[in-house]
Coordinates of C-alpha atoms and ligand atoms in Angstrom, one line a residue:
M1 CA -64.9 -92.6 -131.4
H2 CA -67.8 -90.7 -129.9
E3 CA -65.9 -88.5 -127.6
T4 CA -66.0 -85.5 -129.8
S5 CA -65.8 -82.4 -127.6
E6 CA -68.9 -80.2 -128.2
S7 CA -68.0 -77.3 -126.1
A8 CA -64.4 -76.1 -126.6
G9 CA -64.0 -72.5 -127.6
A10 CA -66.2 -71.1 -124.9
V11 CA -63.2 -70.2 -122.8
M12 CA -60.0 -68.7 -124.2
I13 CA -57.0 -68.6 -122.0
V14 CA -54.1 -66.7 -123.4
P15 CA -50.8 -67.5 -121.7
M16 CA -48.9 -64.5 -120.4
H17 CA -46.1 -64.8 -122.8
R18 CA -48.4 -64.5 -125.7
R19 CA -49.9 -61.3 -124.3
D20 CA -46.4 -60.0 -124.1
V21 CA -45.8 -60.8 -127.8
L22 CA -49.1 -59.2 -128.8
R23 CA -48.1 -56.1 -126.9
T24 CA -44.8 -56.1 -128.6
L25 CA -46.6 -56.3 -131.9
G26 CA -49.1 -53.6 -131.0
M27 CA -51.9 -56.1 -130.9
A28 CA -52.9 -56.5 -127.3
G29 CA -56.2 -54.7 -127.7
V30 CA -57.8 -57.5 -129.7
L31 CA -57.7 -59.8 -126.7
S32 CA -60.7 -58.0 -125.3
Q33 CA -62.8 -59.7 -128.0
P34 CA -62.3 -63.3 -126.9
G35 CA -63.6 -66.2 -128.9
M36 CA -65.1 -64.0 -131.7
R37 CA -64.5 -66.7 -134.2
A38 CA -64.1 -69.6 -132.0
L39 CA -64.6 -72.9 -133.8
A40 CA -67.3 -74.7 -131.8
S41 CA -65.9 -78.1 -131.2
F42 CA -62.4 -78.5 -132.5
A43 CA -60.4 -79.8 -129.6
P44 CA -57.2 -80.7 -131.4
A45 CA -55.2 -83.4 -129.7
S46 CA -53.2 -86.1 -131.4
P47 CA -53.2 -89.8 -130.7
T48 CA -49.5 -89.3 -129.9
G49 CA -50.2 -86.7 -127.2
G50 CA -50.6 -83.2 -128.6
T51 CA -52.4 -80.7 -126.4
P52 CA -55.7 -78.9 -127.2
E53 CA -54.4 -75.4 -127.4
A54 CA -55.1 -74.2 -130.9
L55 CA -57.8 -71.8 -129.9
P56 CA -58.8 -69.3 -132.6
D57 CA -57.6 -65.8 -132.2
Q58 CA -54.5 -66.7 -130.3
A59 CA -51.2 -65.5 -131.6
R60 CA -49.6 -68.6 -133.1
I61 CA -47.1 -69.9 -135.5
F62 CA -48.3 -72.4 -138.1
A63 CA -46.2 -74.7 -140.2
N64 CA -46.2 -78.1 -141.9
Q65 CA -46.2 -80.4 -138.9
L66 CA -44.0 -82.9 -140.8
G67 CA -41.4 -80.3 -141.5
Y68 CA -39.7 -79.5 -144.8
R69 CA -37.3 -81.1 -147.2
T70 CA -33.8 -79.7 -147.2
G71 CA -33.8 -77.8 -150.4
D72 CA -37.5 -76.8 -150.5
R73 CA -39.0 -73.4 -149.9
K74 CA -39.9 -73.1 -146.2
Q75 CA -42.5 -70.7 -144.8
A76 CA -44.5 -70.5 -141.6
T77 CA -47.4 -68.2 -140.9
V78 CA -47.4 -66.0 -137.8
R79 CA -51.0 -65.1 -136.9
L80 CA -52.0 -61.9 -135.1
P81 CA -55.5 -61.9 -133.9
G82 CA -58.2 -59.6 -135.1
H83 CA -58.3 -58.0 -138.5
S84 CA -59.8 -54.7 -137.2
A85 CA -57.0 -54.1 -134.8
G86 CA -54.8 -52.0 -137.1
V87 CA -51.3 -53.3 -137.3
P88 CA -49.0 -50.4 -137.3
E89 CA -47.4 -49.8 -140.7
G90 CA -43.7 -49.5 -141.2
A91 CA -40.8 -51.4 -139.8
S92 CA -42.3 -52.0 -136.4
A93 CA -45.0 -54.0 -138.2
R94 CA -42.4 -56.3 -139.6
P95 CA -40.8 -57.8 -136.5
E96 CA -37.8 -60.0 -136.6
F97 CA -38.2 -63.8 -136.4
L98 CA -35.5 -66.3 -135.7
V99 CA -35.0 -70.0 -136.2
R100 CA -33.4 -71.8 -133.3
S101 CA -31.9 -75.3 -133.3
I102 CA -33.5 -77.5 -130.7
S103 CA -30.5 -79.7 -130.0
D104 CA -28.1 -76.9 -129.0
N105 CA -30.4 -73.9 -128.6
A106 CA -28.3 -72.0 -131.2
I107 CA -29.9 -69.4 -133.4
V108 CA -29.4 -70.6 -137.0
L109 CA -31.2 -67.9 -138.9
R110 CA -32.7 -64.4 -138.4
G111 CA -35.1 -62.7 -140.7
R112 CA -37.9 -60.2 -140.9
L113 CA -41.5 -61.3 -141.2
G114 CA -43.3 -60.2 -144.4
A115 CA -45.7 -57.3 -144.4
P116 CA -48.9 -58.1 -142.5
M117 CA -51.7 -59.3 -144.7
D118 CA -55.4 -59.8 -144.1
D119 CA -56.2 -63.3 -145.1
E120 CA -59.8 -63.3 -146.5
A121 CA -60.3 -67.1 -146.2
S122 CA -59.5 -67.2 -142.5
G123 CA -60.2 -63.7 -141.4
D124 CA -56.7 -63.7 -139.8
R125 CA -54.0 -61.1 -140.0
C126 CA -51.0 -63.1 -141.0
L127 CA -47.2 -62.4 -141.4
V128 CA -45.0 -64.9 -143.2
A129 CA -41.7 -66.1 -141.9
D130 CA -39.6 -67.4 -144.8
F131 CA -36.7 -69.5 -143.7
S132 CA -35.9 -71.2 -147.0
G133 CA -32.3 -70.3 -146.6
L134 CA -32.0 -72.8 -143.8
Q135 CA -30.7 -75.9 -145.6
T136 CA -29.2 -78.0 -142.8
D137 CA -31.0 -81.0 -141.6
G138 CA -32.1 -80.9 -138.0
T139 CA -34.9 -80.0 -135.6
Y140 CA -35.8 -76.3 -135.1
R141 CA -38.4 -73.9 -134.1
V142 CA -39.5 -70.5 -135.3
E143 CA -39.6 -67.7 -132.7
V144 CA -41.1 -64.2 -132.8
A145 CA -40.1 -62.5 -129.6
D146 CA -41.6 -64.7 -126.9
L147 CA -43.9 -66.5 -129.2
H148 CA -42.5 -70.0 -130.0
G149 CA -43.6 -72.3 -132.8
E150 CA -43.6 -76.0 -132.4
P151 CA -40.4 -78.0 -133.2
F152 CA -40.2 -79.2 -136.8
T153 CA -37.6 -81.1 -138.8
I154 CA -35.7 -80.4 -141.9
A155 CA -34.9 -83.6 -143.6
Q156 CA -34.8 -85.0 -147.1
R157 CA -37.0 -87.9 -146.0
A158 CA -39.6 -85.5 -144.4
Y159 CA -42.5 -86.8 -146.5
R160 CA -41.5 -90.4 -147.1
D161 CA -43.7 -92.0 -144.5
A162 CA -46.6 -89.7 -145.5
L163 CA -46.5 -91.1 -149.0
R164 CA -46.5 -94.6 -147.7
L165 CA -49.3 -94.0 -145.2
S166 CA -51.6 -92.2 -147.6
M167 CA -51.1 -94.9 -150.3
R168 CA -51.5 -97.7 -147.8
A169 CA -54.8 -96.2 -146.9
F170 CA -56.2 -97.6 -150.1
Y171 CA -55.4 -101.1 -148.8
G172 CA -57.5 -100.1 -145.8
Q173 CA -60.3 -99.2 -148.1
R174 CA -60.3 -102.6 -149.8
C175 CA -63.6 -104.4 -150.2
G176 CA -64.0 -108.1 -150.6
C177 CA -60.9 -109.3 -148.6
A178 CA -59.7 -109.3 -145.1
V179 CA -57.6 -106.2 -144.3
D180 CA -55.1 -105.8 -141.6
L181 CA -53.0 -102.6 -141.3
G182 CA -51.6 -103.6 -137.9
G183 CA -52.3 -101.8 -134.7
G184 CA -55.7 -103.3 -134.6
Y185 CA -56.9 -101.6 -137.8
K186 CA -58.5 -104.5 -139.5
H187 CA -61.7 -105.8 -140.9
A188 CA -62.9 -109.2 -142.2
S189 CA -63.9 -109.8 -145.8
C190 CA -67.0 -108.0 -146.9
H191 CA -69.6 -107.4 -149.6
H192 CA -69.5 -110.6 -151.6
D193 CA -71.9 -111.7 -154.2
G194 CA -73.3 -108.7 -155.9
A195 CA -76.8 -108.9 -157.3
Y196 CA -78.2 -107.1 -160.4
H197 CA -80.6 -104.4 -159.2
P198 CA -83.8 -104.1 -161.4
T199 CA -82.4 -100.7 -162.5
S200 CA -79.5 -102.4 -164.1
G201 CA -81.6 -104.1 -166.8
R202 CA -80.4 -107.5 -165.6
S203 CA -81.4 -110.0 -163.0
G204 CA -79.6 -112.6 -161.0
T205 CA -76.3 -112.5 -159.2
L206 CA -72.9 -111.2 -160.1
P207 CA -70.5 -113.0 -157.8
N208 CA -67.9 -110.3 -158.0
T209 CA -65.8 -108.9 -155.2
G210 CA -63.0 -106.3 -154.9
G211 CA -62.5 -102.6 -155.4
W212 CA -62.1 -99.9 -152.8
H213 CA -64.9 -98.6 -150.5
D214 CA -65.5 -95.1 -151.8
A215 CA -65.2 -93.1 -148.6
G216 CA -66.7 -93.2 -145.2
D217 CA -69.4 -95.3 -146.7
Y218 CA -69.1 -98.8 -148.3
G219 CA -70.3 -97.9 -151.8
R220 CA -68.3 -98.5 -154.9
Y221 CA -68.8 -96.0 -157.7
I222 CA -67.2 -96.3 -161.1
V223 CA -67.0 -92.5 -161.7
N224 CA -65.2 -91.8 -158.5
S225 CA -63.0 -95.0 -158.9
G226 CA -62.1 -93.6 -162.3
I227 CA -60.7 -90.3 -161.3
S228 CA -59.0 -91.8 -158.2
T229 CA -57.4 -94.7 -160.1
G230 CA -56.4 -92.5 -163.0
T231 CA -54.8 -90.0 -160.6
L232 CA -52.8 -92.8 -158.9
L233 CA -51.6 -94.2 -162.2
W234 CA -50.6 -90.8 -163.4
A235 CA -48.4 -90.5 -160.2
W236 CA -46.9 -93.8 -161.2
E237 CA -46.1 -92.4 -164.7
L238 CA -44.9 -89.0 -163.6
Y239 CA -43.0 -89.8 -160.4
P240 CA -41.6 -93.3 -160.9
R241 CA -38.7 -92.9 -158.5
A242 CA -40.9 -92.0 -155.6
V243 CA -43.4 -94.9 -156.1
Q244 CA -41.8 -97.7 -157.9
S245 CA -40.1 -99.2 -154.9
L246 CA -42.5 -98.0 -152.3
Y247 CA -43.1 -100.8 -149.8
L248 CA -46.8 -100.9 -148.7
G249 CA -46.9 -104.1 -146.6
I250 CA -49.9 -105.5 -148.4
P251 CA -50.7 -109.2 -149.1
E252 CA -49.2 -109.0 -152.6
S253 CA -45.9 -107.4 -151.4
G254 CA -43.0 -109.4 -152.8
G255 CA -45.1 -110.6 -155.8
K256 CA -44.6 -109.9 -159.5
L257 CA -46.1 -106.4 -159.4
P258 CA -44.5 -103.5 -157.5
D259 CA -46.7 -102.8 -154.4
Y260 CA -48.1 -99.6 -155.7
L261 CA -49.4 -101.3 -158.9
A262 CA -50.6 -104.3 -156.9
E263 CA -52.8 -102.0 -154.8
V264 CA -54.2 -100.3 -157.8
H265 CA -54.8 -103.6 -159.5
W266 CA -57.2 -104.6 -156.7
N267 CA -59.5 -101.8 -157.8
L268 CA -59.0 -102.2 -161.5
K269 CA -60.3 -105.8 -161.4
W270 CA -63.5 -104.7 -159.7
M271 CA -64.0 -101.9 -162.2
L272 CA -63.7 -104.4 -165.0
S273 CA -66.4 -106.6 -163.4
L274 CA -68.9 -103.8 -163.9
Q275 CA -68.4 -103.7 -167.7
D276 CA -71.3 -105.4 -169.6
A277 CA -70.6 -107.6 -172.6
D278 CA -71.7 -104.7 -174.9
G279 CA -68.9 -102.5 -173.5
G280 CA -71.1 -100.3 -171.4
V281 CA -70.3 -99.9 -167.7
W282 CA -72.8 -99.8 -164.8
H283 CA -72.6 -96.7 -162.7
K284 CA -72.1 -98.2 -159.2
Q285 CA -72.4 -101.1 -156.9
T286 CA -73.9 -100.2 -153.5
S287 CA -76.7 -101.1 -151.2
E288 CA -80.0 -99.3 -151.7
H289 CA -79.3 -97.1 -148.7
F290 CA -76.3 -96.3 -146.5
C291 CA -75.7 -98.8 -143.8
A292 CA -75.2 -97.9 -140.1
F293 CA -71.8 -97.0 -138.6
I294 CA -70.6 -100.6 -138.5
L295 CA -67.6 -102.5 -139.8
P296 CA -67.9 -103.6 -143.4
E297 CA -68.3 -107.3 -142.7
A298 CA -71.3 -106.5 -140.5
D299 CA -73.1 -104.8 -143.4
K300 CA -75.5 -107.4 -144.6
L301 CA -77.4 -105.1 -147.0
A302 CA -77.5 -106.6 -150.5
S303 CA -74.7 -105.2 -152.7
Y304 CA -76.4 -104.2 -156.0
V305 CA -75.1 -103.4 -159.4
I306 CA -77.2 -100.3 -160.0
G307 CA -78.1 -98.8 -163.4
T308 CA -80.0 -95.9 -164.8
G309 CA -83.3 -97.7 -164.6
S310 CA -84.0 -97.6 -168.4
E311 CA -82.3 -98.4 -171.7
P312 CA -79.3 -98.5 -172.1
F313 CA -78.9 -98.9 -168.2
K314 CA -75.2 -98.1 -168.3
S315 CA -74.1 -94.5 -168.0
T316 CA -71.8 -92.5 -170.3
S317 CA -69.7 -91.1 -167.6
A318 CA -68.9 -94.4 -166.0
T319 CA -68.2 -96.1 -169.3
A320 CA -65.9 -93.3 -170.5
D321 CA -64.1 -93.1 -167.2
L322 CA -63.5 -96.8 -167.3
A323 CA -62.1 -96.4 -170.9
S324 CA -59.7 -93.7 -169.7
V325 CA -58.4 -95.7 -166.7
M326 CA -58.0 -98.9 -168.6
A327 CA -56.1 -97.1 -171.3
I328 CA -53.7 -95.7 -168.7
A329 CA -53.4 -99.1 -167.0
A330 CA -52.5 -100.7 -170.3
R331 CA -49.4 -98.5 -170.4
C332 CA -48.5 -98.9 -166.7
Y333 CA -48.9 -102.7 -166.4
R334 CA -47.3 -103.7 -169.8
P335 CA -43.8 -104.2 -168.4
Y336 CA -45.0 -106.4 -165.6
D337 CA -48.0 -108.3 -166.9
A338 CA -48.5 -108.0 -170.6
S339 CA -51.6 -110.1 -170.7
F340 CA -53.4 -108.0 -168.1
A341 CA -52.3 -104.9 -169.9
A342 CA -53.8 -106.2 -173.2
H343 CA -57.0 -107.1 -171.3
C344 CA -57.2 -103.5 -170.0
L345 CA -56.7 -102.1 -173.5
A346 CA -59.4 -104.3 -175.0
A347 CA -61.8 -103.2 -172.2
A348 CA -60.9 -99.6 -172.9
R349 CA -61.6 -99.9 -176.6
K350 CA -64.9 -101.6 -176.0
A351 CA -65.9 -99.0 -173.5
W352 CA -64.9 -96.2 -175.8
T353 CA -67.0 -97.7 -178.6
W354 CA -70.1 -97.9 -176.3
A355 CA -69.6 -94.4 -174.9
S356 CA -69.2 -92.8 -178.3
Q357 CA -72.4 -94.5 -179.5
H358 CA -74.2 -93.4 -176.3
P359 CA -72.5 -90.0 -175.6
D360 CA -75.3 -88.6 -173.5
V361 CA -76.6 -91.0 -170.9
P362 CA -76.5 -89.3 -167.5
F363 CA -77.0 -91.0 -164.2
T364 CA -79.3 -89.9 -161.4
N365 CA -80.3 -92.1 -158.5
P366 CA -83.4 -94.1 -159.4
P367 CA -86.2 -93.5 -156.9
S368 CA -85.4 -96.4 -154.6
I369 CA -81.7 -95.6 -154.2
G370 CA -80.2 -93.3 -151.6
T371 CA -76.5 -93.8 -151.9
G372 CA -74.1 -91.5 -153.6
G373 CA -75.0 -90.2 -157.0
Y374 CA -71.8 -89.0 -158.8
G375 CA -74.2 -87.9 -161.4
D376 CA -72.8 -85.7 -164.1
P377 CA -75.0 -84.4 -166.9
H378 CA -72.0 -83.2 -169.0
C379 CA -70.1 -86.1 -170.5
G380 CA -68.1 -84.3 -173.1
D381 CA -65.1 -84.1 -170.9
E382 CA -65.2 -87.7 -169.9
L383 CA -65.3 -88.6 -173.6
A384 CA -62.4 -86.3 -174.3
W385 CA -60.3 -87.9 -171.5
A386 CA -61.0 -91.5 -172.8
A387 CA -60.1 -90.5 -176.4
A388 CA -56.9 -88.8 -175.3
E389 CA -55.7 -91.7 -173.1
L390 CA -56.5 -94.2 -175.8
W391 CA -54.6 -92.1 -178.3
R392 CA -51.6 -91.8 -175.9
T393 CA -51.6 -95.6 -175.5
T394 CA -52.2 -96.6 -179.1
G395 CA -51.3 -93.7 -181.3
E396 CA -54.3 -94.4 -183.4
A397 CA -55.7 -91.4 -185.4
P398 CA -59.4 -91.8 -184.7
Y399 CA -58.8 -91.4 -181.0
E400 CA -56.9 -88.2 -181.6
Q401 CA -59.6 -86.9 -183.9
A402 CA -62.2 -87.6 -181.3
F403 CA -60.2 -85.8 -178.6
V404 CA -59.6 -82.8 -180.8
A405 CA -63.2 -82.6 -181.8
A406 CA -64.3 -82.6 -178.1
L407 CA -62.1 -79.6 -177.3
P408 CA -64.0 -76.4 -176.6
A409 CA -63.2 -73.4 -178.8
E410 CA -62.0 -71.4 -175.8
L411 CA -59.8 -73.6 -173.7
T412 CA -59.9 -72.9 -169.9
L413 CA -58.3 -75.4 -167.7
G414 CA -58.7 -75.9 -164.0
A415 CA -58.1 -78.5 -161.3
P416 CA -59.7 -81.8 -162.2
G417 CA -62.4 -83.4 -160.1
W418 CA -64.8 -86.4 -160.3
A419 CA -67.2 -84.4 -162.5
D420 CA -64.6 -82.5 -164.6
V421 CA -61.8 -84.3 -166.3
L422 CA -61.2 -82.0 -169.3
S423 CA -57.8 -81.1 -167.9
M424 CA -56.8 -84.7 -167.5
A425 CA -57.7 -85.1 -171.2
C426 CA -55.6 -82.2 -172.2
W427 CA -52.7 -82.9 -170.1
T428 CA -52.3 -86.5 -171.1
Y429 CA -52.3 -85.3 -174.7
A430 CA -49.7 -82.6 -173.9
L431 CA -47.5 -85.0 -171.7
S432 CA -47.5 -87.7 -174.4
E433 CA -44.2 -88.4 -176.1
R434 CA -46.2 -88.7 -179.4
P435 CA -45.8 -85.5 -181.4
G436 CA -49.6 -85.2 -181.9
T437 CA -50.7 -81.9 -183.4
P438 CA -48.2 -79.2 -182.2
A439 CA -50.8 -76.4 -182.4
I440 CA -53.1 -78.3 -180.0
K441 CA -50.3 -79.0 -177.7
S442 CA -49.4 -75.4 -177.6
R443 CA -53.0 -74.3 -176.8
I444 CA -52.9 -76.7 -173.9
H445 CA -49.5 -75.4 -172.7
T446 CA -50.9 -71.8 -172.9
A447 CA -54.1 -72.6 -171.0
T448 CA -52.2 -74.6 -168.3
Q449 CA -49.6 -71.8 -167.8
A450 CA -52.5 -69.3 -167.4
A451 CA -54.2 -71.5 -164.8
A452 CA -50.9 -72.0 -163.0
A453 CA -50.2 -68.3 -162.9
T454 CA -53.6 -67.6 -161.3
L455 CA -52.9 -70.2 -158.6
V456 CA -49.4 -69.0 -157.9
A457 CA -50.7 -65.4 -157.5
R458 CA -53.4 -66.7 -155.1
S459 CA -50.8 -68.6 -153.1
S460 CA -48.7 -65.6 -152.5
R461 CA -51.8 -63.6 -151.5
S462 CA -52.9 -66.2 -149.0
G463 CA -51.8 -65.8 -145.4
Y464 CA -51.5 -69.6 -145.2
G465 CA -49.9 -70.2 -148.6
N466 CA -52.7 -72.2 -150.2
T467 CA -54.1 -71.8 -153.7
L468 CA -57.8 -71.9 -152.9
A469 CA -60.2 -69.2 -154.0
I470 CA -63.0 -68.3 -151.6
A471 CA -65.4 -70.2 -153.9
D472 CA -63.3 -73.3 -153.5
Y473 CA -64.3 -73.9 -149.9
N474 CA -66.9 -76.5 -150.7
W475 CA -67.5 -80.1 -149.9
G476 CA -64.1 -81.7 -150.3
S477 CA -62.1 -78.4 -150.4
N478 CA -59.0 -80.2 -149.3
S479 CA -59.1 -82.3 -152.4
V480 CA -59.5 -79.1 -154.5
A481 CA -56.3 -77.9 -152.9
A482 CA -54.6 -81.2 -153.7
N483 CA -55.9 -81.2 -157.3
Q484 CA -54.8 -77.6 -157.8
S485 CA -51.4 -78.9 -156.8
L486 CA -51.8 -81.6 -159.5
L487 CA -52.4 -78.8 -162.0
L488 CA -49.4 -76.9 -160.8
L489 CA -47.2 -80.0 -161.0
V490 CA -48.3 -80.8 -164.5
A491 CA -47.6 -77.1 -165.5
D492 CA -44.1 -77.5 -163.9
R493 CA -43.6 -80.7 -165.9
L494 CA -44.5 -79.0 -169.1
S495 CA -42.4 -75.9 -168.3
P496 CA -40.3 -76.1 -165.1
D497 CA -40.7 -73.2 -162.8
P498 CA -39.7 -73.1 -159.1
D499 CA -42.5 -70.8 -158.1
V500 CA -45.0 -73.1 -159.6
R501 CA -43.6 -76.1 -157.8
A502 CA -43.4 -74.1 -154.5
A503 CA -47.1 -73.2 -154.8
A504 CA -48.0 -76.9 -155.4
L505 CA -46.1 -77.8 -152.2
G506 CA -47.7 -74.9 -150.4
N507 CA -50.9 -76.8 -150.5
L508 CA -49.2 -79.8 -148.9
H509 CA -48.0 -77.5 -146.1
Y510 CA -51.6 -76.2 -145.7
L511 CA -53.0 -79.7 -145.5
L512 CA -50.4 -80.8 -142.9
G513 CA -50.8 -77.9 -140.5
R514 CA -50.1 -74.5 -142.0
N515 CA -53.8 -73.5 -141.7
C516 CA -55.8 -71.3 -139.4
L517 CA -57.0 -74.4 -137.3
D518 CA -53.4 -75.7 -136.8
V519 CA -54.6 -79.1 -137.7
S520 CA -53.1 -81.8 -139.9
W521 CA -55.9 -83.0 -142.1
V522 CA -54.3 -86.4 -142.6
T523 CA -55.0 -89.0 -139.9
Q524 CA -52.0 -90.0 -137.8
L525 CA -49.7 -87.6 -139.6
G526 CA -48.2 -84.7 -137.8
T527 CA -48.4 -83.5 -134.2
R528 CA -52.1 -82.5 -134.3
S529 CA -53.8 -84.6 -136.8
F530 CA -57.6 -84.8 -136.8
L531 CA -59.3 -87.6 -134.9
H532 CA -62.9 -88.1 -135.9
P533 CA -63.3 -88.8 -139.6
H534 CA -66.7 -89.7 -141.0
H535 CA -65.4 -93.2 -141.7
R536 CA -67.3 -96.3 -140.7
P537 CA -64.2 -98.5 -139.9
S538 CA -62.7 -95.7 -137.7
A539 CA -66.0 -95.3 -135.8
A540 CA -66.8 -99.0 -135.4
D541 CA -63.4 -100.6 -134.5
G542 CA -63.4 -99.7 -130.8
I543 CA -60.0 -98.0 -131.2
A544 CA -59.8 -94.3 -130.2
A545 CA -57.4 -93.2 -133.0
P546 CA -58.7 -93.2 -136.6
W547 CA -57.4 -95.4 -139.4
P548 CA -54.1 -93.9 -140.7
G549 CA -53.3 -91.9 -143.8
L550 CA -56.8 -90.5 -144.6
L551 CA -57.4 -87.0 -145.8
S552 CA -60.3 -85.1 -144.4
G553 CA -62.7 -83.4 -146.9
G554 CA -61.8 -80.1 -145.2
P555 CA -63.5 -76.7 -144.7
N556 CA -66.8 -76.3 -146.4
A557 CA -68.6 -72.9 -146.2
H558 CA -71.9 -74.3 -147.5
G559 CA -72.8 -77.0 -145.1
G560 CA -74.6 -80.2 -146.1
D561 CA -75.0 -82.3 -143.0
P562 CA -76.8 -81.8 -139.7
V563 CA -73.7 -80.9 -137.7
A564 CA -72.3 -78.5 -140.3
D565 CA -75.6 -76.8 -140.9
K566 CA -75.7 -75.8 -137.2
L567 CA -72.2 -74.2 -137.1
P568 CA -72.1 -70.4 -136.8
R569 CA -71.0 -68.7 -140.0
Q570 CA -67.3 -67.8 -140.0
P571 CA -64.7 -67.2 -142.7
P572 CA -64.6 -70.2 -145.0
M573 CA -61.3 -71.7 -143.8
R574 CA -62.8 -72.0 -140.4
M575 CA -65.9 -73.8 -141.5
W576 CA -64.7 -77.2 -140.4
I577 CA -65.3 -79.4 -137.4
D578 CA -63.6 -82.6 -136.2
D579 CA -66.8 -84.5 -135.8
E580 CA -67.5 -87.9 -137.3
R581 CA -71.1 -86.9 -138.0
A582 CA -70.1 -84.0 -140.2
Y583 CA -69.8 -85.8 -143.5
S584 CA -69.8 -82.6 -145.6
M585 CA -66.7 -81.5 -143.7
N586 CA -64.9 -84.4 -142.3
E587 CA -65.5 -87.5 -144.4
I588 CA -62.6 -89.2 -146.2
A589 CA -62.7 -90.4 -149.8
I590 CA -60.6 -92.2 -152.3
N591 CA -60.7 -89.3 -154.8
W592 CA -59.4 -87.1 -152.0
N593 CA -56.5 -89.4 -151.0
A594 CA -55.5 -90.0 -154.6
P595 CA -54.4 -86.4 -155.4
L596 CA -52.7 -86.3 -151.9
V597 CA -50.7 -89.4 -153.0
F598 CA -49.9 -87.6 -156.3
L599 CA -48.7 -84.5 -154.4
L600 CA -46.7 -86.5 -152.0
A601 CA -45.1 -88.5 -154.8
A602 CA -44.1 -85.2 -156.3
A603 CA -42.9 -83.9 -153.0
N604 CA -40.7 -86.9 -152.7
S605 CA -39.2 -86.5 -156.1
Ligands
9MR701 O1 -72.2 -92.0 -144.7 C1 -72.7 -91.3 -145.8 C2 -71.6 -90.6 -146.5 O2 -70.7 -91.5 -147.1 C3 -72.2 -89.7 -147.5 O3 -71.2 -88.8 -148.1 C4 -73.4 -88.8 -147.0 C5 -74.0 -88.0 -148.0 O4 -74.6 -88.8 -149.0 O5 -74.3 -89.6 -146.3 C6 -73.8 -90.4 -145.3 O6 -74.8 -91.2 -144.7 C7 -75.8 -90.5 -143.9 C8 -77.1 -90.4 -144.7 O7 -76.9 -89.6 -145.8 C9 -78.1 -89.8 -143.8 N1 -78.3 -90.6 -142.6 C10 -77.0 -90.7 -141.8 C11 -76.0 -91.4 -142.7 C12 -74.7 -91.6 -141.9 O8 -74.3 -90.4 -141.2
9MR702 O1 -67.4 -85.8 -153.3 C1 -68.7 -85.6 -153.5 C2 -69.0 -84.1 -153.5 O2 -68.4 -83.5 -154.6 C3 -70.5 -83.8 -153.5 O3 -70.7 -82.5 -153.3 C4 -71.2 -84.6 -152.4 C5 -72.6 -84.4 -152.3 O4 -73.3 -84.9 -153.5 O5 -70.9 -86.0 -152.6 C6 -69.5 -86.3 -152.5 O6 -69.4 -87.7 -152.7 C7 -69.8 -88.6 -151.7 C8 -70.5 -89.7 -152.4 O7 -71.7 -89.2 -152.9 C9 -70.8 -90.9 -151.5 N1 -69.6 -91.4 -150.8 C10 -68.9 -90.3 -150.1 C11 -68.5 -89.2 -151.0 C12 -67.7 -88.1 -150.2 O8 -68.5 -87.4 -149.3
ZN703 ZN1 -66.8 -104.2 -148.7

C-alpha cells in the first residue's frame, strides 16, 4: 500500500475528441492553461481496473458510479474547464445531451443541459444533465456531443451491495476477536486485557475485549462510539425494511439476533464495560500513543482505560452518550433479547443519574496521552440527547422535563456530529410516537424544516449536487455531507417532501463519484474508488486494494497532517489526496461510516 503516485498532474493530455467538444461549447481557449488546479497525487485507478484519467480541468461527465434507482432523481454533472473562460450566454450555452443505451446503442432520452453555473467549492464551471425521466432498468451513458460519460446502471438494487459492504465494514473494525472478511482481509484477535491507567482513578486490570477500532487507529473512544452506534440504531428504527434482513456474513449470522443488530451488539458490550459501578463512564480505551502502521494483533502497547486524571475521572460527554445509546438499544433489542434490553436500560438510567450529577466534566488528554481526544467542553447537548432518548424509551416525565429544560431559547438545528448531538435529542423527541408536548414538537419541526430548506437550496446551487457550505470542507467533510443527509431524511420523515429526499440522495451521488475528482470515496465501491485510506489494516495486510466499504474523510481545506499541509491551496472540494499518510483527508472512521449506512438504508427504502 505504499505505491501512492506523487507526481501525477504534471502532464495533462487532452484527447482530441474532448478538444472538439470544448470547441463546440466555446471553451477551447482554457486548454492553454493546463494543470492550473491539478491535484498533486491523485491517480485514480480502481482495484477492478479503472484508468487514471480524471485529470482536473478536463471536460468530463460525473455521476454516481453505482448508478441510480429506477424511480429516483438522476443527475450528472458536465464540467467545462476554467471559470474565467466566459461561457457564451443563451441557447448555445445550453447544449443538448443524450442518454444512450449500451446494449443496443439506442438513444433513449434527449435533453438540454441546465444553465452553466460556477461552482465555488470546486472552481469548476458545471452544467447539469437531468435524466430523471429515464425509468427503465438498464446500462446507459450520458453524451454531450463527442464527450462520453462512463456507463452506469439504472436498477432498483443499485445500492443494495453498498449498504451491505458499508455495514460489514464495522465487522472489519472489530477489536478483540479474529476477523475474516474473505479475500485475504483478515486479522487475528487483538487488544485483550485492558488495564486501568493512573488517570482513570483505578489500578489493576480490566480483562475486557470488544468494540470497534475507531478509525485508521486502534483506539476505542466512548464519545465516538456513541454517535456511531446511535446513528446505526436509528437506521434500524427508521428503515427496518432495508436492514432487518440484511445478511452480513459475520460469525453471529443465523443466530437469534438479525445480523445488523448482532454487529452493533459487539460494540454495545464493550461500551458497557467502560461504565463504572457509580454509573460514570470512562472516556476511552487506547494505548498512550498511536502504534505504528501494523495489524492490530501486532500492536502490543498496553490498552488502557483512560480517565480525566482527577476526580471524578469519568467524563460527562462519555457518560451521557452511553446513556443515549443504551436507551435506544433498549428499544431495538427488546423484541429479540428482553434481558439484554433491560440491562441496557438499567445502564442508561445509571449513566443519566451520574451525568446529571456531574453535568460539566470535560475531557482533555492528560499530559502522557497522545491518542484521539474527542474532548467537548459543551455537554448540554449530550445531556439533552440522553434525556430525550430515555423519555422516548420509558415515557417518564422527569426525562422529558430534563430535555425541555436543556433546550436553548432559540432553536437552530444542524447536522449532528460527535461533538454536537442537540439535533439527535430534538429529533428523537419529535419522531417519538409519544405525544409529548405539542408546542415543543412543533418548534422542532419548524427548526428542522428551516435547516432542510437551507440544505436543499445549497444542493441546487452546487455544481455537483451536494449540500456542503464552503465552511463544511473540514476534517471529515464527507461525514458532514452524510450527516446533512441524515438531517434531510429526518425532515422528510417529519414532513415528506421529494425535494428534501432528493437533496439527501444528492450527497450519496457526490460521495460515490459525482464530485470534481471523479472518485468514489467508499473503498471497493464504484469504478474509481480510492485506494489508500489512512487505515492500519489496509496498509499492513500486504494486499494492494484497501479493506472494503470504508468512507474516506474527504476534502479538507484546512490541512492537519504533514502531507495535507504541503498541498497547494485550491478550491476546497479539491483539497483531498489519495495518500495513506494524509490522515486529515483520507482516514476512515466509524462515525463517518455510520451516517453512510444510514443514508444507504434510506436509499434502499
Ligand atoms: O493514525 C493516527 C490517526 O488515527 C489520527 O487521526 C491522527 C491524528 O490524531 O494521528 C495518526 O497518527 C499519527 C500521529 O498523530 C503522528 N505520527 C504518525 C501517526 C501515524 O500516521
Ligand atoms: O473526527 C475527528 C475530527 O473531527 C477532528 O477534527 C480530528 C482532530 O482532532 O480528530 C478526528 O478524530 C480522530 C480521532 O481523534 C482519533 N481517531 C481517528 C479520528 C478520525 O481522524
Ligand atoms: Zn483491537
